[in-house]
Coordinates of C-alpha atoms in Angstrom, one line a residue:
Chain A
M1 CA -4.1 -41.8 11.3
Q2 CA -1.4 -42.2 8.7
Q3 CA 0.9 -39.2 9.2
Q4 CA 2.1 -38.0 5.9
P5 CA 4.1 -34.8 5.7
L6 CA 2.6 -32.0 3.6
I7 CA 5.5 -29.8 4.1
S8 CA 9.1 -30.9 4.8
V9 CA 11.6 -28.3 5.7
R10 CA 15.2 -29.4 5.4
N11 CA 18.2 -27.4 6.6
L12 CA 16.5 -24.2 5.7
Q13 CA 18.6 -21.0 6.0
K14 CA 17.7 -17.4 5.5
Y15 CA 20.5 -14.8 6.0
F16 CA 20.0 -11.1 5.6
A17 CA 22.9 -8.9 4.6
G18 CA 24.1 -7.0 7.6
K19 CA 25.1 -3.3 8.1
H20 CA 28.8 -4.1 7.3
R21 CA 30.1 -5.6 4.2
G22 CA 30.2 -9.4 4.5
S23 CA 28.4 -9.5 7.8
S24 CA 25.0 -11.2 7.9
V25 CA 22.1 -11.9 10.2
K26 CA 21.2 -15.5 10.4
A27 CA 17.5 -15.1 10.9
V28 CA 16.8 -18.7 10.2
D29 CA 19.7 -21.1 10.5
D30 CA 19.6 -24.8 9.6
V31 CA 16.0 -25.5 10.5
S32 CA 14.4 -28.9 9.7
F33 CA 10.9 -30.2 10.5
D34 CA 7.8 -31.7 9.0
I35 CA 4.3 -30.5 9.0
F36 CA 1.8 -33.4 8.6
R37 CA -1.4 -33.2 6.6
G38 CA -4.4 -31.9 8.5
E39 CA -2.5 -30.8 11.6
T40 CA -1.7 -27.4 13.1
F41 CA 2.0 -27.0 13.6
G42 CA 2.9 -24.2 16.0
I43 CA 6.1 -22.2 16.3
V44 CA 6.7 -20.2 19.4
G45 CA 9.5 -17.9 20.4
E46 CA 10.1 -14.4 21.5
S47 CA 10.1 -11.4 19.2
G48 CA 13.0 -11.3 16.8
C49 CA 13.8 -15.0 17.0
G50 CA 13.1 -15.5 13.3
K51 CA 9.7 -17.3 13.5
S52 CA 8.0 -14.9 11.0
T53 CA 11.0 -15.0 8.7
L54 CA 10.9 -18.8 8.8
G55 CA 7.2 -18.9 7.8
R56 CA 7.7 -16.4 5.0
T57 CA 10.7 -18.3 3.7
I58 CA 8.8 -21.6 3.8
I59 CA 6.0 -20.2 1.5
R60 CA 8.7 -18.4 -0.5
L61 CA 7.7 -14.9 0.1
L62 CA 11.3 -14.6 0.9
E63 CA 14.0 -16.5 -1.1
P64 CA 15.8 -19.0 1.1
T65 CA 19.6 -18.7 1.4
G66 CA 20.0 -22.4 1.6
G67 CA 18.1 -25.7 2.3
Q68 CA 14.9 -27.0 0.8
V69 CA 11.2 -26.9 1.4
F70 CA 9.2 -29.8 0.0
Y71 CA 5.5 -29.2 -0.5
D72 CA 3.7 -32.4 -1.3
G73 CA 7.0 -33.8 -2.4
V74 CA 7.9 -30.9 -4.7
D75 CA 10.9 -28.7 -3.9
L76 CA 9.4 -25.2 -3.9
A77 CA 12.8 -23.6 -4.5
S78 CA 13.2 -25.5 -7.8
L79 CA 10.0 -24.0 -9.2
S80 CA 10.1 -21.2 -11.7
A81 CA 8.5 -17.9 -10.8
E82 CA 5.5 -18.8 -12.9
E83 CA 5.1 -22.3 -11.5
M84 CA 5.4 -20.9 -8.0
R85 CA 2.7 -18.3 -8.8
K86 CA 0.4 -21.2 -9.8
K87 CA 1.2 -23.1 -6.6
R88 CA 0.2 -20.1 -4.5
R89 CA -3.4 -21.1 -5.1
E90 CA -3.0 -23.9 -2.6
I91 CA -0.9 -21.9 -0.1
Q92 CA -2.4 -18.9 1.7
I93 CA -1.4 -16.6 4.5
I94 CA -3.2 -14.9 7.3
F95 CA -1.3 -11.9 8.6
Q96 CA -0.9 -10.6 12.1
D97 CA -2.4 -7.1 11.7
P98 CA -5.8 -7.1 10.1
Y99 CA -5.6 -3.3 9.9
A100 CA -2.6 -3.5 7.6
S101 CA -3.3 -6.5 5.5
L102 CA -6.5 -5.3 3.9
N103 CA -6.3 -2.8 1.0
P104 CA -8.1 0.3 2.3
R105 CA -9.4 1.1 -1.2
M106 CA -11.3 -2.1 -1.8
T107 CA -14.7 -3.1 -0.5
V108 CA -15.1 -6.4 1.4
R109 CA -16.5 -8.0 -1.8
E110 CA -13.5 -6.9 -3.8
L111 CA -11.1 -8.0 -1.1
I112 CA -12.5 -11.5 -0.8
R113 CA -12.8 -12.1 -4.5
A114 CA -9.3 -10.7 -5.4
P115 CA -7.6 -14.1 -5.2
L116 CA -10.4 -15.6 -7.4
D117 CA -9.7 -12.9 -10.0
V118 CA -6.1 -14.0 -10.1
F119 CA -6.8 -17.7 -10.8
S120 CA -10.2 -18.6 -11.9
R121 CA -12.0 -18.1 -15.1
E122 CA -15.4 -18.6 -13.6
S123 CA -18.4 -16.4 -14.5
E124 CA -19.3 -13.4 -12.5
A125 CA -22.3 -15.1 -10.9
E126 CA -20.2 -18.1 -9.8
K127 CA -17.6 -15.9 -8.2
M128 CA -20.2 -13.9 -6.4
E129 CA -21.8 -17.1 -5.1
K130 CA -18.5 -18.3 -3.7
V131 CA -17.9 -14.9 -2.1
T132 CA -21.3 -15.1 -0.4
N133 CA -20.7 -18.7 0.8
I134 CA -17.3 -17.9 2.3
M135 CA -18.7 -14.8 4.0
H136 CA -21.4 -16.9 5.6
L137 CA -18.8 -19.5 6.6
V138 CA -16.7 -17.0 8.5
G139 CA -19.7 -15.2 10.0
L140 CA -19.9 -12.0 7.9
R141 CA -23.3 -10.7 7.0
D142 CA -24.3 -10.0 3.4
E143 CA -24.7 -6.3 3.9
F144 CA -21.0 -5.9 4.7
M145 CA -20.2 -6.7 1.1
Y146 CA -20.0 -3.1 0.0
K147 CA -18.3 -1.6 3.0
Y148 CA -14.6 -0.7 3.3
P149 CA -12.2 -2.2 5.9
H150 CA -12.0 0.9 8.0
E151 CA -15.6 0.5 8.9
F152 CA -15.0 -2.7 10.8
S153 CA -13.6 -3.8 14.1
G154 CA -10.4 -5.8 14.4
G155 CA -12.2 -9.1 14.8
Q156 CA -14.4 -8.6 11.8
R157 CA -11.4 -7.5 9.8
Q158 CA -9.7 -10.7 10.7
R159 CA -12.8 -12.6 9.5
I160 CA -12.4 -10.8 6.2
V161 CA -8.7 -11.8 6.0
I162 CA -9.7 -15.4 6.8
A163 CA -12.4 -15.4 4.1
R164 CA -9.9 -14.1 1.6
A165 CA -7.5 -16.9 2.5
L166 CA -10.2 -19.5 2.1
I167 CA -11.8 -18.5 -1.1
L168 CA -9.4 -20.5 -3.3
Q169 CA -9.9 -23.6 -1.1
P170 CA -6.3 -23.9 -0.2
R171 CA -4.6 -26.9 1.5
F172 CA -2.1 -25.0 3.6
I173 CA -2.4 -21.7 5.5
F174 CA 0.5 -19.9 7.1
C175 CA -1.0 -18.0 10.1
D176 CA 1.4 -15.3 11.2
E177 CA 0.3 -14.4 14.7
P178 CA -3.3 -14.1 13.5
V179 CA -4.8 -13.2 16.9
S180 CA -2.1 -11.2 18.6
A181 CA -3.5 -7.9 17.4
L182 CA -7.0 -8.7 18.7
D183 CA -8.7 -8.2 22.0
A184 CA -8.8 -11.2 24.3
S185 CA -12.6 -11.4 23.9
V186 CA -12.4 -11.6 20.1
R187 CA -9.4 -13.8 20.2
A188 CA -11.3 -16.9 21.3
Q189 CA -14.0 -16.3 18.6
V190 CA -11.4 -16.1 15.8
L191 CA -9.5 -19.2 17.1
N192 CA -12.7 -21.2 17.3
L193 CA -13.6 -20.1 13.8
M194 CA -10.1 -21.2 12.6
K195 CA -10.6 -24.6 14.3
K196 CA -14.0 -25.0 12.7
I197 CA -12.9 -24.3 9.2
Q198 CA -9.9 -26.5 9.5
R199 CA -12.2 -29.4 10.2
E200 CA -14.6 -28.5 7.4
M201 CA -12.1 -27.7 4.7
D202 CA -9.4 -30.3 5.7
L203 CA -6.7 -27.6 6.1
T204 CA -3.1 -27.8 7.4
Y205 CA -2.0 -24.8 9.4
L206 CA 1.4 -23.4 10.2
F207 CA 0.7 -21.2 13.2
I208 CA 3.2 -18.7 14.6
S209 CA 2.7 -17.0 17.9
H210 CA 4.5 -15.8 20.9
D211 CA 1.4 -16.5 23.0
L212 CA 1.8 -19.9 24.6
S213 CA -1.8 -20.4 25.7
V214 CA -3.0 -19.7 22.2
V215 CA -0.6 -22.2 20.7
R216 CA -1.7 -24.8 23.3
F217 CA -5.3 -24.3 22.4
L218 CA -4.9 -24.5 18.6
C219 CA -1.9 -26.6 17.8
D220 CA -1.2 -30.3 17.6
R221 CA 2.6 -30.1 17.6
V222 CA 4.8 -27.3 18.6
A223 CA 8.3 -26.1 17.8
V224 CA 10.2 -23.7 20.1
M225 CA 12.5 -21.3 18.3
Y226 CA 15.4 -19.4 19.7
L227 CA 17.8 -17.1 17.8
G228 CA 17.1 -18.7 14.4
H229 CA 17.2 -22.3 15.6
I230 CA 14.6 -24.7 16.6
V231 CA 15.5 -25.9 20.1
E232 CA 12.6 -28.3 20.8
V233 CA 9.8 -30.1 18.9
A234 CA 7.1 -32.2 20.3
D235 CA 3.4 -32.8 20.3
K236 CA 1.8 -30.3 22.5
H237 CA 1.0 -32.5 25.5
T238 CA 4.6 -33.7 25.7
L239 CA 6.0 -30.2 25.2
Y240 CA 3.8 -28.5 27.8
E241 CA 4.0 -31.3 30.4
H242 CA 7.5 -32.6 30.0
P243 CA 9.7 -29.9 28.4
V244 CA 13.3 -30.9 28.0
H245 CA 15.1 -27.8 26.7
P246 CA 15.9 -25.2 29.4
Y247 CA 14.6 -22.5 27.2
T248 CA 11.3 -24.2 26.7
K249 CA 11.1 -24.7 30.5
A250 CA 11.7 -21.0 31.1
L251 CA 9.1 -20.0 28.5
L252 CA 6.5 -22.3 30.0
S253 CA 7.1 -21.1 33.5
S254 CA 6.3 -17.6 32.3
I255 CA 2.7 -18.5 31.6
P256 CA 0.5 -17.0 34.3
V257 CA -1.6 -19.4 36.3
P258 CA -5.0 -18.2 37.2
D259 CA -5.0 -19.7 40.6
T260 CA -3.4 -18.0 43.6
D261 CA -3.0 -21.2 45.6
V262 CA -0.8 -22.8 43.0
K263 CA 2.8 -21.7 43.5
T264 CA 4.8 -22.2 40.4
E265 CA 8.5 -21.8 40.3
K266 CA 9.4 -19.2 37.8
I267 CA 12.6 -19.5 35.9
I268 CA 13.8 -16.0 35.3
L269 CA 16.2 -15.7 32.4
R270 CA 19.1 -13.3 32.9
G271 CA 20.5 -11.1 30.3
E272 CA 19.3 -10.2 26.8
V273 CA 18.9 -12.2 23.7
P274 CA 22.3 -12.1 22.0
S275 CA 22.5 -10.0 18.9
P276 CA 21.8 -12.0 15.8
Y277 CA 24.7 -10.2 14.2
D278 CA 27.0 -11.8 16.6
P279 CA 25.5 -15.1 17.8
P280 CA 27.4 -16.9 20.5
A281 CA 29.6 -19.9 19.7
G282 CA 28.4 -23.3 20.7
C283 CA 24.8 -23.6 21.9
P284 CA 23.0 -20.3 21.1
F285 CA 21.3 -20.4 24.5
H286 CA 24.3 -20.9 26.7
T287 CA 24.7 -17.2 27.5
R288 CA 21.4 -17.3 29.4
C289 CA 21.0 -21.0 30.3
P290 CA 21.0 -21.6 34.1
Y291 CA 22.5 -25.1 33.5
A292 CA 25.2 -24.2 31.1
Q293 CA 28.3 -26.4 31.1
P294 CA 31.7 -25.9 29.5
V295 CA 30.7 -28.1 26.5
C296 CA 27.8 -25.7 25.8
R297 CA 30.2 -22.9 25.0
E298 CA 32.1 -25.0 22.5
R299 CA 29.8 -27.3 20.6
M300 CA 26.5 -26.6 19.0
P301 CA 24.1 -29.3 20.2
S302 CA 22.3 -31.2 17.5
M303 CA 18.7 -32.4 17.7
T304 CA 18.5 -35.4 20.0
D305 CA 15.6 -37.7 19.3
L306 CA 13.8 -38.6 22.5
G307 CA 11.2 -40.8 20.8
G308 CA 7.6 -40.2 19.9
G309 CA 8.4 -37.3 17.7
H310 CA 10.0 -35.4 20.6
A311 CA 13.4 -33.9 19.9
A312 CA 15.5 -31.2 21.6
A313 CA 18.7 -29.4 20.8
C314 CA 20.4 -29.7 24.1
H315 CA 23.6 -31.6 25.2
F316 CA 21.7 -32.8 28.2
A317 CA 18.4 -33.7 26.6
Q318 CA 18.5 -37.3 27.8
E319 CA 19.4 -36.3 31.4
N320 CA 16.6 -33.6 31.5
L321 CA 14.0 -36.1 30.3
S322 CA 14.4 -38.3 33.4
Chain B
M1 CA -35.6 -3.9 -3.1
K2 CA -32.4 -5.7 -2.5
E3 CA -30.9 -4.3 -5.7
K4 CA -31.8 -0.8 -4.6
N5 CA -30.2 -1.3 -1.2
Q6 CA -27.0 -2.6 -2.7
K7 CA -26.7 0.4 -5.0
F8 CA -27.1 2.7 -2.1
Q9 CA -24.4 0.9 -0.1
K10 CA -22.1 0.9 -3.1
S11 CA -22.0 4.6 -3.5
S12 CA -21.3 5.3 0.2
Y13 CA -17.6 5.9 -0.3
L14 CA -18.1 8.4 -3.0
R15 CA -20.9 10.0 -1.1
D16 CA -18.6 10.4 1.9
V17 CA -15.9 12.0 -0.3
V18 CA -18.4 14.5 -1.7
K19 CA -19.7 15.2 1.8
R20 CA -16.2 15.8 3.2
F21 CA -15.4 18.0 0.2
F22 CA -18.4 20.2 0.7
H23 CA -17.4 20.7 4.3
H24 CA -14.3 22.5 3.1
K25 CA -15.5 26.0 2.5
L26 CA -12.5 27.4 0.7
A27 CA -12.4 24.4 -1.6
V28 CA -16.1 24.9 -2.5
L29 CA -15.4 28.6 -3.1
G30 CA -12.4 27.7 -5.4
L31 CA -14.5 25.2 -7.3
S32 CA -17.3 27.7 -7.8
V33 CA -14.9 30.3 -9.1
L34 CA -13.3 27.9 -11.5
L35 CA -16.7 26.6 -12.7
F36 CA -17.9 30.1 -13.2
E37 CA -14.7 31.0 -15.2
I38 CA -15.1 27.9 -17.4
L39 CA -18.7 28.6 -18.1
C40 CA -17.8 32.2 -18.9
V41 CA -15.1 31.3 -21.4
I42 CA -17.3 28.8 -23.1
L43 CA -20.6 30.7 -23.2
L44 CA -19.8 34.4 -23.1
P45 CA -18.4 34.7 -26.6
R46 CA -21.6 33.4 -28.1
I47 CA -24.0 35.3 -25.8
M48 CA -22.2 38.6 -26.1
R49 CA -20.9 38.2 -29.6
L50 CA -17.4 38.8 -28.4
D51 CA -14.6 39.2 -31.0
P52 CA -11.0 39.5 -29.7
Y53 CA -9.5 40.3 -33.1
S54 CA -11.7 43.1 -34.6
L55 CA -10.2 46.5 -34.4
D56 CA -12.2 49.5 -33.3
V57 CA -10.6 52.3 -35.3
M58 CA -12.5 54.9 -33.2
A59 CA -10.9 53.7 -29.9
F60 CA -7.2 53.0 -29.5
G61 CA -6.3 52.5 -25.8
A62 CA -9.7 53.7 -24.8
A63 CA -10.8 53.7 -21.2
P64 CA -13.7 51.4 -20.1
S65 CA -17.0 52.4 -21.5
A66 CA -20.4 51.0 -22.3
K67 CA -19.2 49.8 -25.6
H68 CA -15.9 48.3 -24.4
L69 CA -16.5 47.1 -20.8
L70 CA -12.8 47.0 -20.0
G71 CA -11.6 49.4 -22.6
T72 CA -9.5 48.6 -25.6
D73 CA -5.8 48.0 -26.2
D74 CA -3.4 50.1 -28.2
V75 CA -4.6 48.8 -31.6
G76 CA -8.3 49.0 -30.6
R77 CA -9.2 45.4 -29.7
D78 CA -11.8 44.9 -27.1
L79 CA -10.1 43.9 -23.9
F80 CA -13.0 42.1 -22.3
A81 CA -13.2 39.9 -25.4
R82 CA -9.5 39.3 -25.2
L83 CA -9.7 38.5 -21.5
V84 CA -12.4 35.8 -22.1
F85 CA -10.6 34.3 -25.1
G86 CA -7.3 34.5 -23.2
G87 CA -9.0 32.5 -20.4
R88 CA -9.7 29.7 -22.9
I89 CA -6.1 29.5 -23.9
S90 CA -4.6 29.9 -20.4
L91 CA -6.9 27.4 -18.7
T92 CA -6.5 24.9 -21.5
V93 CA -2.7 25.2 -21.4
G94 CA -2.7 24.8 -17.6
I95 CA -4.9 21.7 -17.4
C96 CA -3.5 20.0 -20.5
S97 CA 0.2 20.5 -19.5
A98 CA -0.6 19.2 -16.0
L99 CA -2.2 16.1 -17.6
I100 CA 0.8 15.5 -19.7
G101 CA 3.1 15.7 -16.7
L102 CA 0.9 13.3 -14.9
A103 CA 0.7 10.8 -17.7
V104 CA 4.4 10.7 -18.1
G105 CA 5.4 11.0 -14.4
V106 CA 3.0 8.6 -12.7
P107 CA 3.9 5.4 -14.6
L108 CA 7.6 6.1 -14.3
G109 CA 7.4 6.8 -10.6
L110 CA 5.4 3.6 -10.1
I111 CA 7.9 1.5 -12.0
A112 CA 10.9 3.1 -10.2
G113 CA 9.3 2.6 -6.7
Y114 CA 7.9 -0.9 -7.2
F115 CA 10.6 -2.7 -9.1
R116 CA 13.5 -0.8 -7.6
G117 CA 16.9 -1.9 -9.0
P118 CA 18.2 -0.5 -12.3
A119 CA 14.8 1.0 -13.3
E120 CA 14.8 3.0 -10.1
I121 CA 18.3 4.4 -10.6
L122 CA 17.7 5.3 -14.2
I123 CA 14.3 7.0 -13.7
M124 CA 15.0 8.8 -10.5
R125 CA 18.4 10.1 -11.5
L126 CA 16.8 11.3 -14.8
A127 CA 14.2 13.1 -12.6
D128 CA 17.0 14.7 -10.6
I129 CA 18.7 15.9 -13.8
F130 CA 15.4 17.4 -15.1
M131 CA 14.8 19.1 -11.7
S132 CA 18.3 20.6 -11.5
F133 CA 17.8 22.4 -14.8
P134 CA 16.5 26.0 -14.5
S135 CA 13.2 25.1 -16.2
M136 CA 12.4 28.7 -17.3
I137 CA 15.6 28.8 -19.4
L138 CA 14.9 25.3 -20.8
I139 CA 11.3 26.3 -21.7
L140 CA 12.6 29.5 -23.3
V141 CA 15.1 27.7 -25.5
L142 CA 12.7 24.8 -26.4
A143 CA 9.9 27.3 -27.2
S144 CA 12.1 29.3 -29.5
V145 CA 13.5 26.1 -31.2
L146 CA 10.2 24.3 -31.6
G147 CA 8.1 27.3 -32.4
Q148 CA 5.8 29.3 -30.2
S149 CA 2.5 27.7 -30.9
V150 CA 0.0 27.0 -28.1
V151 CA 0.5 23.2 -28.6
T152 CA 4.3 23.3 -28.3
I153 CA 4.1 25.4 -25.2
T154 CA 1.6 23.1 -23.6
V155 CA 3.7 20.0 -24.4
V156 CA 7.0 21.6 -23.3
I157 CA 5.6 22.8 -19.9
G158 CA 3.8 19.5 -19.5
V159 CA 6.7 17.2 -20.1
L160 CA 9.0 19.3 -17.9
G161 CA 6.5 18.7 -15.1
W162 CA 7.0 14.9 -15.0
P163 CA 9.7 14.7 -12.3
E164 CA 7.4 16.2 -9.7
F165 CA 4.7 13.6 -10.3
A166 CA 7.3 10.8 -10.5
R167 CA 9.0 11.7 -7.3
L168 CA 5.7 11.9 -5.4
I169 CA 4.4 8.6 -6.6
Y170 CA 7.8 7.0 -6.2
A171 CA 8.0 8.1 -2.5
S172 CA 4.5 6.8 -1.7
T173 CA 5.1 3.6 -3.7
L174 CA 8.2 2.9 -1.6
S175 CA 6.1 2.9 1.5
V176 CA 2.9 1.2 0.1
R177 CA 4.9 -1.7 -1.5
E178 CA 5.9 -2.8 2.0
K179 CA 2.4 -2.9 3.4
D180 CA 0.9 -6.3 4.4
Y181 CA -1.9 -6.0 1.9
V182 CA 0.6 -5.8 -1.0
E183 CA 2.4 -8.8 0.4
S184 CA -0.9 -10.7 0.7
A185 CA -1.6 -9.9 -2.9
K186 CA 1.8 -11.2 -3.9
A187 CA 1.2 -14.3 -1.7
V188 CA -1.8 -15.3 -3.8
G189 CA 0.2 -14.8 -7.0
T190 CA -1.3 -11.5 -8.2
K191 CA 0.5 -10.2 -11.2
S192 CA 2.7 -7.1 -10.9
G193 CA 0.5 -5.0 -13.2
T194 CA -2.6 -5.7 -11.1
I195 CA -0.7 -5.0 -7.9
L196 CA 0.4 -1.6 -9.3
A197 CA -3.0 -0.7 -10.7
R198 CA -5.3 -1.9 -7.8
Y199 CA -3.1 -1.8 -4.7
I200 CA -0.3 0.7 -5.1
L201 CA -1.8 3.4 -7.3
P202 CA -5.1 3.9 -5.4
N203 CA -3.2 4.2 -2.1
S204 CA -0.7 6.7 -3.4
F205 CA -3.0 8.8 -5.5
A206 CA -4.2 11.5 -3.0
P207 CA -0.9 13.5 -3.0
I208 CA -1.0 13.2 -6.8
I209 CA -4.3 15.0 -7.0
V210 CA -3.0 17.9 -4.9
A211 CA 0.2 18.0 -7.1
F212 CA -2.0 18.0 -10.2
T213 CA -3.9 21.1 -9.1
F214 CA -0.7 22.8 -8.0
R215 CA 0.9 21.9 -11.3
T216 CA -2.1 23.3 -13.2
A217 CA -1.8 26.6 -11.4
Q218 CA 2.0 26.6 -11.9
A219 CA 1.6 25.9 -15.7
I220 CA -0.8 28.8 -16.0
I221 CA 1.7 31.0 -14.3
T222 CA 4.6 29.7 -16.5
E223 CA 2.5 30.3 -19.7
S224 CA 1.7 33.8 -18.5
S225 CA 5.4 34.5 -17.7
L226 CA 6.5 33.3 -21.1
S227 CA 3.8 35.3 -22.8
F228 CA 4.6 38.3 -20.7
L229 CA 8.2 38.1 -22.0
G230 CA 6.8 37.8 -25.5
L231 CA 8.0 34.2 -25.9
G232 CA 4.8 32.4 -25.2
V233 CA 1.4 32.6 -26.9
Q234 CA 1.9 35.0 -29.8
P235 CA -0.6 37.9 -30.6
P236 CA -3.1 38.2 -32.1
V237 CA -4.1 35.0 -30.2
A238 CA -4.9 36.2 -26.7
S239 CA -3.8 34.7 -23.3
W240 CA -3.8 36.2 -19.9
G241 CA -0.1 36.4 -20.1
N242 CA 0.2 38.3 -23.3
I243 CA -2.4 40.8 -22.1
L244 CA -0.1 41.5 -19.2
Y245 CA 2.6 42.2 -21.7
Y246 CA 1.2 45.8 -21.9
A247 CA 2.2 46.3 -18.3
Q248 CA 5.9 46.3 -19.4
S249 CA 5.5 50.0 -20.1
I250 CA 5.7 52.3 -17.2
A251 CA 3.1 54.6 -18.8
V252 CA 0.6 51.8 -19.1
L253 CA 1.4 50.5 -15.6
S254 CA 0.7 53.8 -14.0
F255 CA -1.9 55.5 -16.2
K256 CA -3.9 52.8 -18.0
P257 CA -4.6 50.2 -15.3
W258 CA -7.6 48.7 -17.2
L259 CA -5.1 47.3 -19.7
W260 CA -3.5 44.9 -17.3
L261 CA -5.2 45.0 -13.9
P262 CA -8.2 42.7 -14.8
A263 CA -6.0 40.0 -16.4
G264 CA -3.7 40.2 -13.3
I265 CA -6.6 39.8 -10.9
I266 CA -8.2 37.0 -12.8
L267 CA -4.8 35.2 -12.9
I268 CA -4.3 35.4 -9.2
L269 CA -7.9 34.5 -8.5
T270 CA -7.7 31.4 -10.7
V271 CA -4.4 30.2 -9.3
L272 CA -5.7 30.6 -5.7
S273 CA -9.0 28.8 -6.5
I274 CA -7.1 25.9 -8.0
N275 CA -4.9 25.6 -4.9
F276 CA -7.9 25.7 -2.6
L277 CA -9.6 23.0 -4.7
G278 CA -6.5 20.8 -4.4
D279 CA -6.5 21.1 -0.6
G280 CA -10.2 20.3 -0.5
I281 CA -9.9 17.2 -2.7
R282 CA -6.9 15.9 -0.7
D283 CA -8.8 16.1 2.6
A284 CA -12.0 14.6 1.0
L285 CA -10.1 11.6 -0.3
D286 CA -8.6 10.7 3.0
T287 CA -11.0 7.9 4.2
R288 CA -9.6 8.1 7.7
M289 CA -10.7 11.7 8.2
S290 CA -14.0 11.9 10.0
I291 CA -16.8 14.1 8.8

């Protein structure tokens, strides 16, 4: 398969103004990666590491502080507000909390067709047909059409959210922890649904999660984020089986193994995540890294290419590989 | 068959609202009293051939009798007729001025809360200035400068009510604009006007309905106070307030209660009913409240 990037993120930065004058929080700092057509690109990291901000900045729900995002070769930041509004037809978003992302005053039918009303000049009958088709695709029954979101369970609501995201036949969907608010039993259903429609509609996903097993199930390639930086990128098999960055290793060792005979060595990280107001000098992870060396306190490691699309931001990436 | 089924489904939200409303006993009572009053002021003058202006020279300040149900005032006008016609004026002034306040305040509050920035500063500081004025004095001055017709009084009371609506809708807009469903509307490129009309307004409207009813009650009281002071609706036109004007005399207050007591009771009853109605509507509109 020819791998062409649909989205290229280059040195993206998003800073928020801090409490004090002149201070700032570097929620996303100098992040670069590509998302290829038709793949699911996962970003994992703990709460507050900037993964949601990164996603929102990529689709320009937040204005970037610096850097570029190329979508299909076009720099999104260079588009005017009106041009960006038109581009939004191809870019959709699925939010984490299906309870909060549906307008409680709209019926399912109104919710799903709202994006159509923004863009298309089709007749009423054509719009209704599209709504019905999409509802069938995501497994919602016709009689739900005139109900309000509060009458549904979390899983059904997330189906409504997915239907709304699909109605304009987008090319790219940013999924912001789409299943973390759902029960484990519903989670698998929704993930399978997302996989199915990705095949049928030839979609590219950016999938954000703190749940490593969900990411492993759905994603093709995974990036690990820590304190606003991407510390490791690889295809999922490489990442899960041969992690290089100490943070990735620690994260992976925290996945529970459902077998009492297998003894896994857990890497317990000490200390807290440093405050993003006052990030440590050098490698952002050195304060908690079990292998930290003097060089880690002084110099920020750059991404080391380890071949095969695998890269890690660690001074000792090469050594860790072997 | 399918068509019929859909219609049934479609009305379910409204049906739930109505159902919840009718579970609120006081609100139903308030609504009944108000409807009864409105019917009375519309129909009674025709049915009973009431005339609030004709003078009965045989009865000045007469006590209630078969001919004059609530007696007559000091120039011989039938007080029952004046009470009914006064109701027309008082209710109209109340509702219309609340509507004017709503029409001015809601759009301004939405703009201030959604767009923030300079619009927010301008509109909300203006609201603060309006609210820091003693409104009674302002109304007195404006009413005497602009003339004391029913229309000017309605408009003045109405316009002075805008900050209350603006602040309420501003406050809820501030919280609703941060909701994920607003962000998802933005993410598909929905225009600001549509977001305001279909996402922000319907989700911040419940407190406005309550405020509207309170404002109506308040406007009725303001009009009555003005008329009581002789600066509102001018005789011979009747309003509940200028009927109460008679109560300024100690002699009337103690010895001729029929002159002012009915108007006073009706006024209190009306204001109470409107407030109950407001509470009932607020609870009924809350979709998350179970039946």
